[in-house]
PDB file of C-alpha atoms in Angstrom:
ATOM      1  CA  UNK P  35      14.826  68.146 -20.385  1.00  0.00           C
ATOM      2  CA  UNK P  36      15.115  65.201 -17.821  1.00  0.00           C
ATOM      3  CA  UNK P  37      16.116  62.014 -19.579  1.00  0.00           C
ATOM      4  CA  UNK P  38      15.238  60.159 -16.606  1.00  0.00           C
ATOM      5  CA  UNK P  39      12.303  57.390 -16.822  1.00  0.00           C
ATOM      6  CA  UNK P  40       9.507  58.038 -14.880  1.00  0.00           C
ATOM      7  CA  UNK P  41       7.724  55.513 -12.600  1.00  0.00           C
ATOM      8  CA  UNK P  42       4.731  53.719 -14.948  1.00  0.00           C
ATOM      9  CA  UNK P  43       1.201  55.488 -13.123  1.00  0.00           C
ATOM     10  CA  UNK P  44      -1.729  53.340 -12.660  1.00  0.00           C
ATOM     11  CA  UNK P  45      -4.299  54.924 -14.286  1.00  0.00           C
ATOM     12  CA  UNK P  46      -8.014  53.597 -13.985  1.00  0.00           C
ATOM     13  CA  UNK P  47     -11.842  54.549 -13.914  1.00  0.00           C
ATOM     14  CA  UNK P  48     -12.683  57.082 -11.095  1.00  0.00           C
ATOM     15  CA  UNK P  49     -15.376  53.627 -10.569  1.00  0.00           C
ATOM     16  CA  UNK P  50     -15.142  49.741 -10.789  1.00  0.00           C
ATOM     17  CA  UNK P  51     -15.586  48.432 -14.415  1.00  0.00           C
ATOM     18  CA  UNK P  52     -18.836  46.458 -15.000  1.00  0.00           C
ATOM     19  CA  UNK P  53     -18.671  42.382 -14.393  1.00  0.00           C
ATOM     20  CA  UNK P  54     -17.969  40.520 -17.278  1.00  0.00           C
ATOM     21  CA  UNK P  55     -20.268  37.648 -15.559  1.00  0.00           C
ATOM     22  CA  UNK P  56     -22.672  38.214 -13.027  1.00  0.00           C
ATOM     23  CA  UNK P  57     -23.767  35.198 -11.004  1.00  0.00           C
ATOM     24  CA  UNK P  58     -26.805  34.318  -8.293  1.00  0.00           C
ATOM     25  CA  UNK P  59     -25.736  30.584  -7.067  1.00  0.00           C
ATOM     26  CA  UNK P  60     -27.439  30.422  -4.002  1.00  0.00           C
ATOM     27  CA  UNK P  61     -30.763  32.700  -2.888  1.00  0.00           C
ATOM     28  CA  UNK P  62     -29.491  35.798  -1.374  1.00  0.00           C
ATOM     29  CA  UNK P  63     -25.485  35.719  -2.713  1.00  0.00           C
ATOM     30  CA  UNK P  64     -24.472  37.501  -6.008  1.00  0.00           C
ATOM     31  CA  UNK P  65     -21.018  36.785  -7.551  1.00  0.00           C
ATOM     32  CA  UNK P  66     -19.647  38.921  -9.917  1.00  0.00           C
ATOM     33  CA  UNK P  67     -16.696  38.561 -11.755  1.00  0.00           C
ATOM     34  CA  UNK P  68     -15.000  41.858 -12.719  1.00  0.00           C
ATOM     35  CA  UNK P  69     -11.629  43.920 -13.987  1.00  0.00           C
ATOM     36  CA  UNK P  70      -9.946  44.797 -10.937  1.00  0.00           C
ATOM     37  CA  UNK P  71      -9.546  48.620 -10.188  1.00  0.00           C
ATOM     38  CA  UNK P  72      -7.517  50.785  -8.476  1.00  0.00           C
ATOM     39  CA  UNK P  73      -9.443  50.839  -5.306  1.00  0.00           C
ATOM     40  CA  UNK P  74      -9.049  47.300  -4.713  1.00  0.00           C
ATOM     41  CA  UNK P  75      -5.599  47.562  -3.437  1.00  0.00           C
ATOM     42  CA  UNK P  76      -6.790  47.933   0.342  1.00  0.00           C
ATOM     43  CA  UNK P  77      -8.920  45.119   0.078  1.00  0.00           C
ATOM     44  CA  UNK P  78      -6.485  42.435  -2.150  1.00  0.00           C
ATOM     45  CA  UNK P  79      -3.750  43.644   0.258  1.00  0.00           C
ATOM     46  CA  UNK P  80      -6.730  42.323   3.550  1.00  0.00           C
ATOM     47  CA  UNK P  81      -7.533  39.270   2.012  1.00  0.00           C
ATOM     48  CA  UNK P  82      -4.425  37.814   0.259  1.00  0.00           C
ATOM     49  CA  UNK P  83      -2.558  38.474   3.591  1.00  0.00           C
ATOM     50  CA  UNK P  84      -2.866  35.225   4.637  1.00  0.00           C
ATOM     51  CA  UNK P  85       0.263  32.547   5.251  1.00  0.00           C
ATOM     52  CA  UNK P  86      -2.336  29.503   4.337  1.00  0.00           C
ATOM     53  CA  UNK P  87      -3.464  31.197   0.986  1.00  0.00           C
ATOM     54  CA  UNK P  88       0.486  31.517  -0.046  1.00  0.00           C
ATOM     55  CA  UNK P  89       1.243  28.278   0.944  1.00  0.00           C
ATOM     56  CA  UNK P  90      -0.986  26.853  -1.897  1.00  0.00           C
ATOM     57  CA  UNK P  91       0.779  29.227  -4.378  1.00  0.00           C
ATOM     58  CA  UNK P  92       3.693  30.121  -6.771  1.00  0.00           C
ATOM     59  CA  UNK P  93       6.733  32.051  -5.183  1.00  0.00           C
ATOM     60  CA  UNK P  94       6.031  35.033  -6.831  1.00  0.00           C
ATOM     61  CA  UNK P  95       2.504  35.670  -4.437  1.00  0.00           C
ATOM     62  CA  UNK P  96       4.246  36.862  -1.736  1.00  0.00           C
ATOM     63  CA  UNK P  97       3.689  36.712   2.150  1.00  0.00           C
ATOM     64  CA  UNK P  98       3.392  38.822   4.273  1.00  0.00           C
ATOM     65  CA  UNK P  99       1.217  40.659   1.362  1.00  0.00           C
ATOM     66  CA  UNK P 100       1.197  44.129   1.359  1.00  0.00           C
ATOM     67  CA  UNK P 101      -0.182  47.413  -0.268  1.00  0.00           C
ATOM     68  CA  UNK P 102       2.947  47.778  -2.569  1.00  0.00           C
ATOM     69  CA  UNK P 103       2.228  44.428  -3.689  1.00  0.00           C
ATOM     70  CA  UNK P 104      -0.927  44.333  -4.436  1.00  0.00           C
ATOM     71  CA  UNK P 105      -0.780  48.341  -6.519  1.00  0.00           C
ATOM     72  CA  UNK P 106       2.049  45.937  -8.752  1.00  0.00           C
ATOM     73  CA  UNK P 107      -0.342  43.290  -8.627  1.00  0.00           C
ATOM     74  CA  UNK P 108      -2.621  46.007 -10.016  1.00  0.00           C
ATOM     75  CA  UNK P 109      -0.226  47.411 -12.699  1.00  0.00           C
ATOM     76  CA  UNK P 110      -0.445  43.663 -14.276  1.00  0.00           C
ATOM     77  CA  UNK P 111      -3.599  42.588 -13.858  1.00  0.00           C
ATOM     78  CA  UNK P 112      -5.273  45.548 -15.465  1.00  0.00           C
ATOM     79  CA  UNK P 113      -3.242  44.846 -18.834  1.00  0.00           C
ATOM     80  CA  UNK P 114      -4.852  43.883 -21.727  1.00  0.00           C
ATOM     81  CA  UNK P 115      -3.916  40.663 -23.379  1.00  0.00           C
ATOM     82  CA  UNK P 116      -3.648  40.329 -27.230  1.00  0.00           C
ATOM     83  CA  UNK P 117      -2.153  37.714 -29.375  1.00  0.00           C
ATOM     84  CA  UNK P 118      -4.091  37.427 -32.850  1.00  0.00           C
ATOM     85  CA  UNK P 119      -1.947  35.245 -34.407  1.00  0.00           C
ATOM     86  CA  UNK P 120      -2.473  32.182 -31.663  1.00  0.00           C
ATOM     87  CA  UNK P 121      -5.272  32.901 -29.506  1.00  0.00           C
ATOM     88  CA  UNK P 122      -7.575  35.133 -31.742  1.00  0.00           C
ATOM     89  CA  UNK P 123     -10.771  37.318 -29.429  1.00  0.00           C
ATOM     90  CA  UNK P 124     -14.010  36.436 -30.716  1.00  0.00           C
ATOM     91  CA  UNK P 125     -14.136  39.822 -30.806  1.00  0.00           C
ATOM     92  CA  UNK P 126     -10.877  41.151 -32.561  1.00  0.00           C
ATOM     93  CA  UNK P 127     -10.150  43.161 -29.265  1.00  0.00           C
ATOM     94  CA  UNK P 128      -7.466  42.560 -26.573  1.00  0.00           C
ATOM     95  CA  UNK P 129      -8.802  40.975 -23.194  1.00  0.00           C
ATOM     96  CA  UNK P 130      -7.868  41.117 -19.481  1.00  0.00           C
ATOM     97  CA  UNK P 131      -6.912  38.027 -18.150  1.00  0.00           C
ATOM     98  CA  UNK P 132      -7.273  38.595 -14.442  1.00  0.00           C
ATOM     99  CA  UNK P 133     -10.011  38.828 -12.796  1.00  0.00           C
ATOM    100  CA  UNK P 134     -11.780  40.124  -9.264  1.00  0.00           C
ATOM    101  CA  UNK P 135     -14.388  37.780  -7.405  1.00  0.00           C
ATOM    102  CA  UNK P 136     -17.152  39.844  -6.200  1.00  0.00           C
ATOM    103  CA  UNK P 137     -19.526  38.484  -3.411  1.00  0.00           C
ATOM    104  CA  UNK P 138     -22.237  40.606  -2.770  1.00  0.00           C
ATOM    105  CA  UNK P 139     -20.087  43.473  -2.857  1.00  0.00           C
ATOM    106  CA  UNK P 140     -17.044  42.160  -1.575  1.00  0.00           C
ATOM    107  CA  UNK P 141     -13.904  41.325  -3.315  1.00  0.00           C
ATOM    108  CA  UNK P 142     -12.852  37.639  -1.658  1.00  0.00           C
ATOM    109  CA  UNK P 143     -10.594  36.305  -4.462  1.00  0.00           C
ATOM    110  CA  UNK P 144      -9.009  36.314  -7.998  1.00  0.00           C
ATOM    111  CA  UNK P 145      -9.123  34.399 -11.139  1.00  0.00           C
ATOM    112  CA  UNK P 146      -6.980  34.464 -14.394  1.00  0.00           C
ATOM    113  CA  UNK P 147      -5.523  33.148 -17.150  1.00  0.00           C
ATOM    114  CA  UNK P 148      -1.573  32.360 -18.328  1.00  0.00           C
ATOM    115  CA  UNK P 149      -0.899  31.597 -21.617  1.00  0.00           C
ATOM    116  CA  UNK P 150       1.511  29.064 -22.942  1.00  0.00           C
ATOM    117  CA  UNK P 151       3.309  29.431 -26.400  1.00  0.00           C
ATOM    118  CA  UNK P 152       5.158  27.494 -28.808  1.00  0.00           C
ATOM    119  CA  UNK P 153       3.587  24.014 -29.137  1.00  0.00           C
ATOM    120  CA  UNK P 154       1.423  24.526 -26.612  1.00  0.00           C
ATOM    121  CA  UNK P 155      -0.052  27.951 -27.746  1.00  0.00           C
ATOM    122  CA  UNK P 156      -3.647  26.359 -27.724  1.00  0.00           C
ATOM    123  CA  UNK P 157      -3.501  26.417 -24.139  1.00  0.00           C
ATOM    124  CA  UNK P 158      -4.821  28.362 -21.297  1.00  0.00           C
ATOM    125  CA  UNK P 159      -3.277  28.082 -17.693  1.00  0.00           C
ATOM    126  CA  UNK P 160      -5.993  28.469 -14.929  1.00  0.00           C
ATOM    127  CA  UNK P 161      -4.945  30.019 -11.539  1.00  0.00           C
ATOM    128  CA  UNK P 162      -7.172  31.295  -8.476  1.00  0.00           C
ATOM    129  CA  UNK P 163      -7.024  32.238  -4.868  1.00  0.00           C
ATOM    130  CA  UNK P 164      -9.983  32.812  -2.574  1.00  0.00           C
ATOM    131  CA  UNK P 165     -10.058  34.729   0.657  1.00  0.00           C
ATOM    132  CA  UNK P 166      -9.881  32.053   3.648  1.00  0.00           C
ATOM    133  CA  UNK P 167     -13.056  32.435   4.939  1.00  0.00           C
ATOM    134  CA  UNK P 168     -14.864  32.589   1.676  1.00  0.00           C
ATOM    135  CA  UNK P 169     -13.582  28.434   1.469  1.00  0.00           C
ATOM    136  CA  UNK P 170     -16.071  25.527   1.177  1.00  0.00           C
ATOM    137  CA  UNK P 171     -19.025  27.226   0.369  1.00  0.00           C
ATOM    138  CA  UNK P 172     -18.708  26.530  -3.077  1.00  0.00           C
ATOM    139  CA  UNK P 173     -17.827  29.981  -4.525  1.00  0.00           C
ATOM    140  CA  UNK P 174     -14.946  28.434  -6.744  1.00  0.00           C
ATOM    141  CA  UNK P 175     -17.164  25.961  -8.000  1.00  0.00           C
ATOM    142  CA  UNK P 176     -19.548  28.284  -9.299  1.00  0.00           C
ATOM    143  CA  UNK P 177     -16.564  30.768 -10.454  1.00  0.00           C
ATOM    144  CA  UNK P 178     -14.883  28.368 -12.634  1.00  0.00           C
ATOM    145  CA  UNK P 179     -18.370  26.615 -14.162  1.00  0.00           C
ATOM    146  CA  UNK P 180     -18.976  30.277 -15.506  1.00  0.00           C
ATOM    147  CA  UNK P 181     -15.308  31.499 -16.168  1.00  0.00           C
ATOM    148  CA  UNK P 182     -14.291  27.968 -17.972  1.00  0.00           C
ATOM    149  CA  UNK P 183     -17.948  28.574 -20.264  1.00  0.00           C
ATOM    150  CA  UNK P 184     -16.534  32.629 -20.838  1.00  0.00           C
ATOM    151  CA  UNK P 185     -12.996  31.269 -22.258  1.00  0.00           C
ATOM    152  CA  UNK P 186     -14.540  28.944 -24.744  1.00  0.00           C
ATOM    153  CA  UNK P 187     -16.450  31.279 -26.025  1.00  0.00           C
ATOM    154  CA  UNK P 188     -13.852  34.382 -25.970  1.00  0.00           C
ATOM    155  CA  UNK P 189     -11.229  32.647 -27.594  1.00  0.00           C
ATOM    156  CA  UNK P 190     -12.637  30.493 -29.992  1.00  0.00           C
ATOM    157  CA  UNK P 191      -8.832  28.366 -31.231  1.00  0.00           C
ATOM    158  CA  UNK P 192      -8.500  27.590 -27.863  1.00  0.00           C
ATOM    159  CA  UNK P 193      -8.642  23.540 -27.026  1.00  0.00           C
ATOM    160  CA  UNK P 194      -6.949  23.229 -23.828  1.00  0.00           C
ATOM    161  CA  UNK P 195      -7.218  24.481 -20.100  1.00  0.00           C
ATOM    162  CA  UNK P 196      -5.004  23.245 -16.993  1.00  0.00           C
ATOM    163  CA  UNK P 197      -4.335  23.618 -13.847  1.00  0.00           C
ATOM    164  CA  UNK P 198      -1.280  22.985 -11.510  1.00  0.00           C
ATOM    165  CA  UNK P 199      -2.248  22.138  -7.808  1.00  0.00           C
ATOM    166  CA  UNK P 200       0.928  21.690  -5.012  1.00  0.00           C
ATOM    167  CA  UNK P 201      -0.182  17.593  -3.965  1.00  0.00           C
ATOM    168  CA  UNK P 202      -1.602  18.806   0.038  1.00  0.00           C
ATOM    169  CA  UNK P 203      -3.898  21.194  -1.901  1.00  0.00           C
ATOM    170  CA  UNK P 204      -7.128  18.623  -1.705  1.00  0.00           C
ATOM    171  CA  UNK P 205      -9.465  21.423  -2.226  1.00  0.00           C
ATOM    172  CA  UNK P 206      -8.106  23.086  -5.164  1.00  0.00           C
ATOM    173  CA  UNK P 207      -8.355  19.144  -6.457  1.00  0.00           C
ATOM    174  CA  UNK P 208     -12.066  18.868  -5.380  1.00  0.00           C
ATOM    175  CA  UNK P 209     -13.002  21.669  -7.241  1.00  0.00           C
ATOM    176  CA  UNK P 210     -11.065  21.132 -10.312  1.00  0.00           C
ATOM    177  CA  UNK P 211     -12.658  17.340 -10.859  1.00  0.00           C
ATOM    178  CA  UNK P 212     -16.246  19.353  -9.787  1.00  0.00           C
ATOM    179  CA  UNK P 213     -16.136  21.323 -12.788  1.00  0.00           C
ATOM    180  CA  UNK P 214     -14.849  18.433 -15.475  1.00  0.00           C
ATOM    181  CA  UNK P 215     -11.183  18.613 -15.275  1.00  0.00           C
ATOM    182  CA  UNK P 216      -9.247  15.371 -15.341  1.00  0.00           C
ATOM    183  CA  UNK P 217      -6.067  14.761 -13.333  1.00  0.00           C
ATOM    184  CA  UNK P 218      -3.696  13.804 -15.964  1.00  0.00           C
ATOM    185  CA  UNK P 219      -0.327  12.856 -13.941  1.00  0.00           C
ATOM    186  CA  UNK P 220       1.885  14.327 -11.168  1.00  0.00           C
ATOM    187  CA  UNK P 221       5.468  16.043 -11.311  1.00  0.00           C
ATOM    188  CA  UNK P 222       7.145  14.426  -8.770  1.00  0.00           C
ATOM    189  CA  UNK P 223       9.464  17.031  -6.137  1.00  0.00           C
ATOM    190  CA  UNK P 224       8.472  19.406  -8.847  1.00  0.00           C
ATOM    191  CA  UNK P 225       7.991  21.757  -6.023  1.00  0.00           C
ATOM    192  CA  UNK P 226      10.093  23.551  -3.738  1.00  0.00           C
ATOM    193  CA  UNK P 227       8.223  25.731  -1.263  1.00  0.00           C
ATOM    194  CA  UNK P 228      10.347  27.248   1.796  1.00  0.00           C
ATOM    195  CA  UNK P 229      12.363  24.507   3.216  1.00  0.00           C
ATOM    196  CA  UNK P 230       9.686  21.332   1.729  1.00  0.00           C
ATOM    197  CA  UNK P 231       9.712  19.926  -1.423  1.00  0.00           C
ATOM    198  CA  UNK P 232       6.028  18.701  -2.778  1.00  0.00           C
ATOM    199  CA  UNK P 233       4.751  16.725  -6.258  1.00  0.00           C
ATOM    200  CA  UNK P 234       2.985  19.301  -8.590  1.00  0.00           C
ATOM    201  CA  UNK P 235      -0.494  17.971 -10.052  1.00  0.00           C
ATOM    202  CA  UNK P 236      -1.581  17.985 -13.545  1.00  0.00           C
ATOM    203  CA  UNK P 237      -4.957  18.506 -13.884  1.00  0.00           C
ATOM    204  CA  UNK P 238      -6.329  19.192 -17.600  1.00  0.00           C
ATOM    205  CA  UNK P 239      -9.507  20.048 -19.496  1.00  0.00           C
ATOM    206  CA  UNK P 240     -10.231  19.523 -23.216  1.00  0.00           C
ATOM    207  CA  UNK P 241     -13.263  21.912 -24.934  1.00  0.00           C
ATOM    208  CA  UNK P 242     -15.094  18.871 -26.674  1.00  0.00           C
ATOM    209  CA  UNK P 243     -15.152  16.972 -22.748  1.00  0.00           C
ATOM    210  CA  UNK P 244     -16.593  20.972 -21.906  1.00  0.00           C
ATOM    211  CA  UNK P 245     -18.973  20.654 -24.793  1.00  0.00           C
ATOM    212  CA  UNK P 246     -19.595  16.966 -24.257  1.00  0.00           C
ATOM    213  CA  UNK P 247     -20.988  17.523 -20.375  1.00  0.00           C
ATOM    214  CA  UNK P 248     -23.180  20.707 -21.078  1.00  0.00           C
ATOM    215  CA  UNK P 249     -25.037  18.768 -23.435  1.00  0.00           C
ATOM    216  CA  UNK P 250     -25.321  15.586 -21.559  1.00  0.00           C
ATOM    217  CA  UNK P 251     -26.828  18.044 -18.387  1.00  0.00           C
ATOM    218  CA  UNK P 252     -28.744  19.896 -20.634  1.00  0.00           C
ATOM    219  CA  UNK P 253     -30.083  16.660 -22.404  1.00  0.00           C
ATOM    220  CA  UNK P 254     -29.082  17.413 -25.928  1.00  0.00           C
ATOM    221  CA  UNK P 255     -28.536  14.870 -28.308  1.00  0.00           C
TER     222      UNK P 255
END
C-alpha cells in the first residue's frame, strides 16, 4: 500500500450551482451572483490576467494569472465556511464565502468574505475584483448593495463589515462610500507593492448604519 499523499482533486457539479442572488439593475443586464465551479477556471484565468486588476490587490493575487492559479483559486473558494461558535448561519449550515459575478452569462469578477477572530470575531472583511472592462458601469455598486443585504441576514451576530483599499484605488473608494461605508482612517506606508510603498484605507460599515439607510429609502419610521 502506497503511503504517499495524493494531490487533493477538485471535485464539483458536472453544472454551475444556482445564484444565491439574482439581480436585473439596468433593462436588458442580469447579474447573478453564484458558487464558482470548476469550469470557470478558463474564464477567471481571461479576466484576472490583467497587471491593472493586481495592482489594486494583495500579493497573494498573482500576475501574470494563470490556469494553475486560478484551479487553486478554485480548490479555496469552493470551501465551505463554518464557525458556530462566533459567526453562527441563520441556517445552522456552513457557507461559501467566495463568490462568482455573473453578467448575463459571463463571469467578469469575484466577491467574498474574510473573517477576523479574536476580538474582532464580529467582523467580516469585504474583498472584490472586477474584470477591466466590466469598470464604471456600476456593476460593483449593485453587487455589494445586494451582497452587504445577504451577509446581514446569513449571519445574524455579525455587526461589522470593512474594507481595505491601496490610497490610488479612487474607484474601489467611490463605490465603498456608494453603498454606506464610512472611511474610518488610513495606515500610513502600510503597503508595499513591487518596488512602491502606498497608505492602506480603512473603510468600515456598522449593521444598525445598514439598517438605519434601508429604512430611511424605504420611508419607514
Amino acid at each position: 500500500m502506497s503511503t504517499s499523499q495524493e494531490t487533493p482533486v477538485l471535485r464539483l457539479p458536472s453544472t454551475p450551482p444556482p445564484p444565491i442572488l439574482t439581480l436585473t439593475p439596468k433593462t436588458h443586464t442580469t447579474i447573478e451572483i453564484r458558487p464558482f465551479h470548476i469550469f470557470d477556471a478558463r474564464p477567471v484565468a481571461r479576466i484576472a490576467n490583467n497587471p491593472r486588476i493586481a495592482s489594486c490587490m494583495r500579493n497573494t493575487f498573482p500576475y501574470p494569472y494563470t490556469s494553475k492559479d486560478a484551479n487553486h483559486w478554485l480548490l479555496i473558494a469552493t470551501r465551505s465556511y463554518s464557525d458556530p461558535e462566533t459567526k453562527p448561519t441563520k441556517s445552522g449550515k456552513p457557507l461559501l464565502l467566495d463568490y462568482a459575478i455573473i453578467v448575463n452569462g459571463v463571469l467578469v469578477g469575484d466577491i467574498g468574505l474574510k473573517p477576523l477572530w479574536d476580538v474582532e470575531s464580529d467582523t467580516f472583511e469585504i474583498g472584490y475584483w472586477l474584470g477591466e472592462e466590466f469598470w464604471g458601469v456600476g456593476i460593483m455598486t449593485a453587487v455589494l448593495k445586494e451582497f452587504i443585504a445577504w451577509i446581514w441576514e446569513q449571519f445574524p451576530t455579525v455587526r461589522r463589515l470593512e474594507a481595505m483599499v491601496f490610497d490610488f484605488n479612487e474607484g474601489s473608494k467611490k463605490v465603498l462610500s456608494r453603498v454606506g461605508f464610512v472611511q474610518e482612517g488610513v495606515k500610513r506606508e502600510a503597503v508595499r507593492k513591487g518596488d512602491k510603498i502606498h497608505d492602506m484605507v480603512v473603510f468600515g460599515l456598522l449593521r444598525r448604519e445598514w439598517t438605519t439607510q434601508v429604512l430611511s429609502v424605504s420611508g419607514e419610521p
